[in-house]
mmCIF file of C-alpha atoms and ligand atoms in Angstrom:
data_model
loop_
_atom_site.group_PDB
_atom_site.id
_atom_site.type_symbol
_atom_site.label_atom_id
_atom_site.label_comp_id
_atom_site.label_asym_id
_atom_site.label_seq_id
_atom_site.Cartn_x
_atom_site.Cartn_y
_atom_site.Cartn_z
ATOM 1 C CA MET A 18 -0.074 -8.853 3.374
ATOM 2 C CA LYS A 19 -3.721 -8.966 4.148
ATOM 3 C CA ILE A 20 -6.799 -10.416 2.541
ATOM 4 C CA ILE A 21 -9.882 -8.303 2.223
ATOM 5 C CA ALA A 22 -13.047 -10.035 1.161
ATOM 6 C CA VAL A 23 -16.495 -8.936 0.160
ATOM 7 C CA GLY A 24 -19.666 -10.769 1.093
ATOM 8 C CA ARG A 25 -22.781 -10.773 -1.064
ATOM 9 C CA ASN A 26 -21.431 -9.410 -4.309
ATOM 10 C CA TYR A 27 -23.609 -11.598 -6.525
ATOM 11 C CA ALA A 28 -27.352 -11.162 -6.064
ATOM 12 C CA GLU A 29 -28.212 -14.863 -6.496
ATOM 13 C CA HIS A 30 -25.798 -15.809 -3.719
ATOM 14 C CA ALA A 31 -27.211 -13.181 -1.332
ATOM 15 C CA LYS A 32 -30.645 -14.706 -1.963
ATOM 16 C CA GLU A 33 -29.560 -18.299 -1.330
ATOM 17 C CA LEU A 34 -28.413 -17.343 2.191
ATOM 18 C CA ASN A 35 -31.530 -15.211 2.775
ATOM 19 C CA ASN A 36 -29.479 -12.039 2.923
ATOM 20 C CA PRO A 37 -30.625 -8.748 1.440
ATOM 21 C CA VAL A 38 -28.720 -7.423 -1.584
ATOM 22 C CA PRO A 39 -26.487 -4.780 0.020
ATOM 23 C CA ALA A 40 -26.411 -1.086 -0.837
ATOM 24 C CA VAL A 41 -22.712 -0.847 0.083
ATOM 25 C CA PRO A 42 -20.157 -3.689 0.064
ATOM 26 C CA VAL A 43 -20.025 -5.996 3.099
ATOM 27 C CA ILE A 44 -16.321 -6.265 3.960
ATOM 28 C CA PHE A 45 -14.380 -8.682 6.138
ATOM 29 C CA MET A 46 -10.749 -9.755 6.427
ATOM 30 C CA LYS A 47 -8.621 -12.850 6.642
ATOM 31 C CA PRO A 48 -5.079 -12.861 8.058
ATOM 32 C CA ASP A 49 -2.028 -13.958 6.051
ATOM 33 C CA THR A 50 -2.154 -17.324 7.860
ATOM 34 C CA ALA A 51 -5.326 -18.067 5.881
ATOM 35 C CA VAL A 52 -3.416 -18.353 2.604
ATOM 36 C CA LEU A 53 -3.054 -21.847 1.135
ATOM 37 C CA LYS A 54 -0.974 -22.050 -2.053
ATOM 38 C CA ASP A 55 0.324 -24.472 -4.669
ATOM 39 C CA ASN A 56 -2.782 -26.663 -4.579
ATOM 40 C CA LYS A 57 -1.804 -28.052 -1.200
ATOM 41 C CA PRO A 58 -4.547 -30.084 0.469
ATOM 42 C CA PHE A 59 -6.983 -28.418 2.833
ATOM 43 C CA TYR A 60 -7.228 -30.186 6.176
ATOM 44 C CA HIS A 61 -10.815 -30.052 7.368
ATOM 45 C CA PRO A 62 -10.860 -28.466 10.837
ATOM 46 C CA ASP A 63 -12.862 -30.235 13.513
ATOM 47 C CA PHE A 64 -14.471 -27.085 14.942
ATOM 48 C CA SER A 65 -17.000 -27.020 12.104
ATOM 49 C CA GLN A 66 -19.369 -29.576 10.612
ATOM 50 C CA GLU A 67 -20.198 -27.286 7.727
ATOM 51 C CA ILE A 68 -17.231 -25.834 5.867
ATOM 52 C CA HIS A 69 -18.589 -24.274 2.675
ATOM 53 C CA HIS A 70 -16.713 -23.595 -0.544
ATOM 54 C CA GLU A 71 -17.014 -20.137 -2.107
ATOM 55 C CA ILE A 72 -15.163 -19.775 -5.408
ATOM 56 C CA GLU A 73 -14.133 -16.186 -6.113
ATOM 57 C CA ILE A 74 -12.124 -14.010 -8.468
ATOM 58 C CA VAL A 75 -9.179 -12.555 -6.542
ATOM 59 C CA LEU A 76 -7.387 -9.290 -7.309
ATOM 60 C CA LYS A 77 -3.759 -8.758 -6.370
ATOM 61 C CA ILE A 78 -3.015 -5.185 -5.369
ATOM 62 C CA SER A 79 0.021 -3.846 -7.236
ATOM 63 C CA LYS A 80 0.769 -0.604 -5.374
ATOM 64 C CA GLU A 81 -0.022 1.196 -2.167
ATOM 65 C CA GLY A 82 -3.014 3.470 -2.080
ATOM 66 C CA LYS A 83 -5.609 5.079 0.122
ATOM 67 C CA HIS A 84 -8.675 7.122 -0.781
ATOM 68 C CA ILE A 85 -8.367 5.759 -4.307
ATOM 69 C CA SER A 86 -10.979 7.131 -6.667
ATOM 70 C CA GLU A 87 -13.018 4.670 -8.678
ATOM 71 C CA LYS A 88 -11.731 6.278 -11.853
ATOM 72 C CA PHE A 89 -8.118 5.345 -11.076
ATOM 73 C CA ALA A 90 -8.769 2.120 -9.154
ATOM 74 C CA GLY A 91 -7.926 0.007 -12.191
ATOM 75 C CA ASN A 92 -4.304 1.142 -11.839
ATOM 76 C CA TYR A 93 -4.033 -0.572 -8.474
ATOM 77 C CA PHE A 94 -4.274 -4.178 -9.635
ATOM 78 C CA GLU A 95 -2.370 -5.830 -12.462
ATOM 79 C CA GLU A 96 -3.093 -9.482 -11.808
ATOM 80 C CA ILE A 97 -6.068 -11.677 -11.073
ATOM 81 C CA GLY A 98 -6.488 -15.256 -9.961
ATOM 82 C CA LEU A 99 -8.945 -17.586 -8.303
ATOM 83 C CA GLY A 100 -9.487 -18.307 -4.646
ATOM 84 C CA VAL A 101 -11.782 -20.236 -2.364
ATOM 85 C CA ASP A 102 -13.191 -18.352 0.597
ATOM 86 C CA PHE A 103 -13.745 -21.295 2.936
ATOM 87 C CA THR A 104 -16.449 -20.455 5.428
ATOM 88 C CA ALA A 105 -17.496 -22.315 8.565
ATOM 89 C CA ARG A 106 -21.173 -21.738 7.831
ATOM 90 C CA ASP A 107 -22.375 -23.248 11.113
ATOM 91 C CA LEU A 108 -20.157 -20.916 13.161
ATOM 92 C CA GLN A 109 -21.085 -17.982 10.953
ATOM 93 C CA GLN A 110 -24.787 -18.694 11.466
ATOM 94 C CA GLN A 111 -24.390 -18.924 15.255
ATOM 95 C CA HIS A 112 -22.490 -15.641 15.312
ATOM 96 C CA LYS A 113 -24.957 -13.891 13.008
ATOM 97 C CA GLU A 114 -27.874 -14.956 15.211
ATOM 98 C CA LYS A 115 -26.180 -13.382 18.227
ATOM 99 C CA GLY A 116 -25.238 -10.258 16.278
ATOM 100 C CA LEU A 117 -21.542 -11.068 16.772
ATOM 101 C CA PRO A 118 -18.679 -10.709 14.268
ATOM 102 C CA TRP A 119 -18.075 -13.753 12.034
ATOM 103 C CA GLU A 120 -14.304 -13.601 12.292
ATOM 104 C CA LEU A 121 -13.709 -17.208 13.363
ATOM 105 C CA ALA A 122 -15.985 -18.493 10.595
ATOM 106 C CA LYS A 123 -13.899 -16.786 7.914
ATOM 107 C CA ALA A 124 -10.361 -16.161 9.161
ATOM 108 C CA PHE A 125 -9.203 -19.602 10.264
ATOM 109 C CA ASP A 126 -5.932 -21.149 9.041
ATOM 110 C CA ASN A 127 -5.840 -22.162 5.368
ATOM 111 C CA SER A 128 -9.298 -20.735 4.740
ATOM 112 C CA ALA A 129 -8.055 -18.948 1.612
ATOM 113 C CA PRO A 130 -6.637 -21.311 -1.017
ATOM 114 C CA ILE A 131 -5.388 -19.232 -3.959
ATOM 115 C CA SER A 132 -4.220 -20.012 -7.471
ATOM 116 C CA ASN A 133 -1.346 -18.510 -9.365
ATOM 117 C CA PHE A 134 -2.020 -15.014 -10.672
ATOM 118 C CA PHE A 135 -2.180 -13.844 -14.279
ATOM 119 C CA SER A 136 -1.846 -10.470 -15.912
ATOM 120 C CA LYS A 137 -5.270 -8.889 -16.327
ATOM 121 C CA SER A 138 -4.152 -7.708 -19.771
ATOM 122 C CA GLN A 139 -4.509 -11.254 -21.091
ATOM 123 C CA PHE A 140 -8.264 -11.132 -20.572
ATOM 124 C CA SER A 141 -10.193 -9.194 -23.184
ATOM 125 C CA ASP A 142 -13.020 -8.144 -20.839
ATOM 126 C CA LEU A 143 -12.722 -8.250 -17.048
ATOM 127 C CA TYR A 144 -16.511 -7.924 -16.871
ATOM 128 C CA ASN A 145 -17.225 -10.992 -18.904
ATOM 129 C CA LEU A 146 -15.088 -13.570 -17.139
ATOM 130 C CA ASN A 147 -16.506 -17.029 -16.638
ATOM 131 C CA PHE A 148 -15.358 -19.005 -13.642
ATOM 132 C CA HIS A 149 -16.585 -22.151 -11.991
ATOM 133 C CA LEU A 150 -15.888 -24.690 -9.280
ATOM 134 C CA GLU A 151 -16.195 -28.442 -9.553
ATOM 135 C CA VAL A 152 -16.380 -30.814 -6.621
ATOM 136 C CA ASN A 153 -15.464 -34.357 -7.663
ATOM 137 C CA ASP A 154 -15.900 -33.337 -11.324
ATOM 138 C CA GLN A 155 -19.429 -31.979 -10.819
ATOM 139 C CA THR A 156 -19.927 -28.265 -11.407
ATOM 140 C CA VAL A 157 -21.314 -26.745 -8.216
ATOM 141 C CA GLN A 158 -20.723 -23.019 -8.697
ATOM 142 C CA LYS A 159 -20.654 -21.046 -11.892
ATOM 143 C CA GLY A 160 -20.247 -17.292 -12.163
ATOM 144 C CA ASN A 161 -19.615 -14.507 -14.595
ATOM 145 C CA THR A 162 -18.186 -11.149 -13.554
ATOM 146 C CA LYS A 163 -20.922 -9.351 -15.500
ATOM 147 C CA ASP A 164 -23.167 -10.220 -12.540
ATOM 148 C CA LEU A 165 -21.013 -8.458 -9.924
ATOM 149 C CA ILE A 166 -23.019 -6.021 -7.816
ATOM 150 C CA PHE A 167 -19.920 -3.915 -7.040
ATOM 151 C CA SER A 168 -17.221 -3.695 -9.714
ATOM 152 C CA PHE A 169 -13.551 -4.294 -8.931
ATOM 153 C CA GLU A 170 -12.934 -0.529 -9.147
ATOM 154 C CA ARG A 171 -15.839 0.213 -6.827
ATOM 155 C CA LEU A 172 -14.522 -2.302 -4.270
ATOM 156 C CA ILE A 173 -11.013 -0.816 -4.347
ATOM 157 C CA ALA A 174 -12.380 2.710 -4.015
ATOM 158 C CA PHE A 175 -14.682 1.715 -1.167
ATOM 159 C CA ILE A 176 -12.175 -0.357 0.817
ATOM 160 C CA SER A 177 -9.381 2.209 0.472
ATOM 161 C CA GLN A 178 -11.489 4.880 2.144
ATOM 162 C CA TYR A 179 -11.048 2.879 5.339
ATOM 163 C CA ILE A 180 -8.038 0.599 4.887
ATOM 164 C CA THR A 181 -4.791 1.437 3.093
ATOM 165 C CA LEU A 182 -4.149 -1.090 0.367
ATOM 166 C CA LYS A 183 -0.585 -2.306 0.015
ATOM 167 C CA LYS A 184 1.259 -4.109 -2.726
ATOM 168 C CA GLY A 185 0.549 -7.834 -2.469
ATOM 169 C CA ASP A 186 -2.763 -7.503 -0.639
ATOM 170 C CA LEU A 187 -5.518 -9.679 -2.027
ATOM 171 C CA ILE A 188 -9.150 -8.814 -2.563
ATOM 172 C CA PHE A 189 -11.643 -11.674 -2.722
ATOM 173 C CA THR A 190 -14.448 -10.238 -4.814
ATOM 174 C CA GLY A 191 -17.433 -12.369 -3.785
ATOM 175 C CA THR A 192 -18.940 -15.705 -4.697
ATOM 176 C CA PRO A 193 -21.747 -16.666 -7.054
ATOM 177 C CA HIS A 194 -24.571 -18.941 -5.882
ATOM 178 C CA GLY A 195 -24.157 -22.659 -5.322
ATOM 179 C CA VAL A 196 -22.092 -22.612 -2.127
ATOM 180 C CA GLY A 197 -22.097 -25.916 -0.279
ATOM 181 C CA ARG A 198 -20.394 -28.189 2.155
ATOM 182 C CA VAL A 199 -17.068 -29.924 1.520
ATOM 183 C CA LYS A 200 -16.130 -33.240 3.065
ATOM 184 C CA ILE A 201 -12.950 -35.176 3.565
ATOM 185 C CA GLY A 202 -11.993 -36.935 0.338
ATOM 186 C CA ASP A 203 -13.507 -34.280 -1.967
ATOM 187 C CA ARG A 204 -11.436 -32.912 -4.805
ATOM 188 C CA LEU A 205 -11.998 -29.254 -5.692
ATOM 189 C CA THR A 206 -11.075 -27.871 -9.095
ATOM 190 C CA GLY A 207 -11.506 -24.218 -10.004
ATOM 191 C CA TYR A 208 -11.540 -22.836 -13.520
ATOM 192 C CA LEU A 209 -11.169 -19.337 -14.903
ATOM 193 C CA GLU A 210 -12.277 -19.145 -18.539
ATOM 194 C CA ASN A 211 -11.900 -22.962 -18.747
ATOM 195 C CA GLU A 212 -8.302 -22.840 -17.537
ATOM 196 C CA LYS A 213 -7.873 -25.072 -14.488
ATOM 197 C CA LEU A 214 -6.190 -22.947 -11.836
ATOM 198 C CA LEU A 215 -7.122 -24.751 -8.644
ATOM 199 C CA ASP A 216 -6.954 -28.482 -8.023
ATOM 200 C CA PHE A 217 -6.698 -29.711 -4.456
ATOM 201 C CA GLU A 218 -8.087 -32.233 -2.019
ATOM 202 C CA ILE A 219 -9.930 -31.985 1.247
ATOM 203 C CA LYS A 220 -8.166 -34.150 3.833
HETATM 204 ZN ZN1 LIG B 327 -16.873 -15.139 0.032
#
């Protein structure tokens, strides 16, 4: 499986990092070795002094497709969950300044903690989903999918023009504002519609 992620899909987050709001989705990938499941602890790597949390809604692709039209894109995911797109912001910044790819800042081991997944049919409106992240019981990020710049269907249609989506692939759909640094000893809890789906420690 692969993880495809979108940067800058909430306008307020683009602004907080001084990035323009994009006209087309900004896409990057993480390898399968980035997945961290079952609320296992995240071991802070020593190559970065600034690992940021980014809480995101994650789609699980349910069947193979390429050149998927936006109209039918909803048929390609059945389940959603929560994930954290850990980002080595210091490395990302250095790479951005040099005009280099940010791969190492995004794709490192365990940089994609994910929750269990739930049938999308249990949510009455996919475009009015509240989600938030707490660090040590303080809310640091809060989002609602009504503020997405590119809808889930638009992302699937866009990505599948370039990259074949396969069953089990995950799409990280972007983070709302409030990203910030994690440190050893922090406890991260992620909620989707007030249901706690993520609960793990930074070690
Ligand atoms: Zn992200």
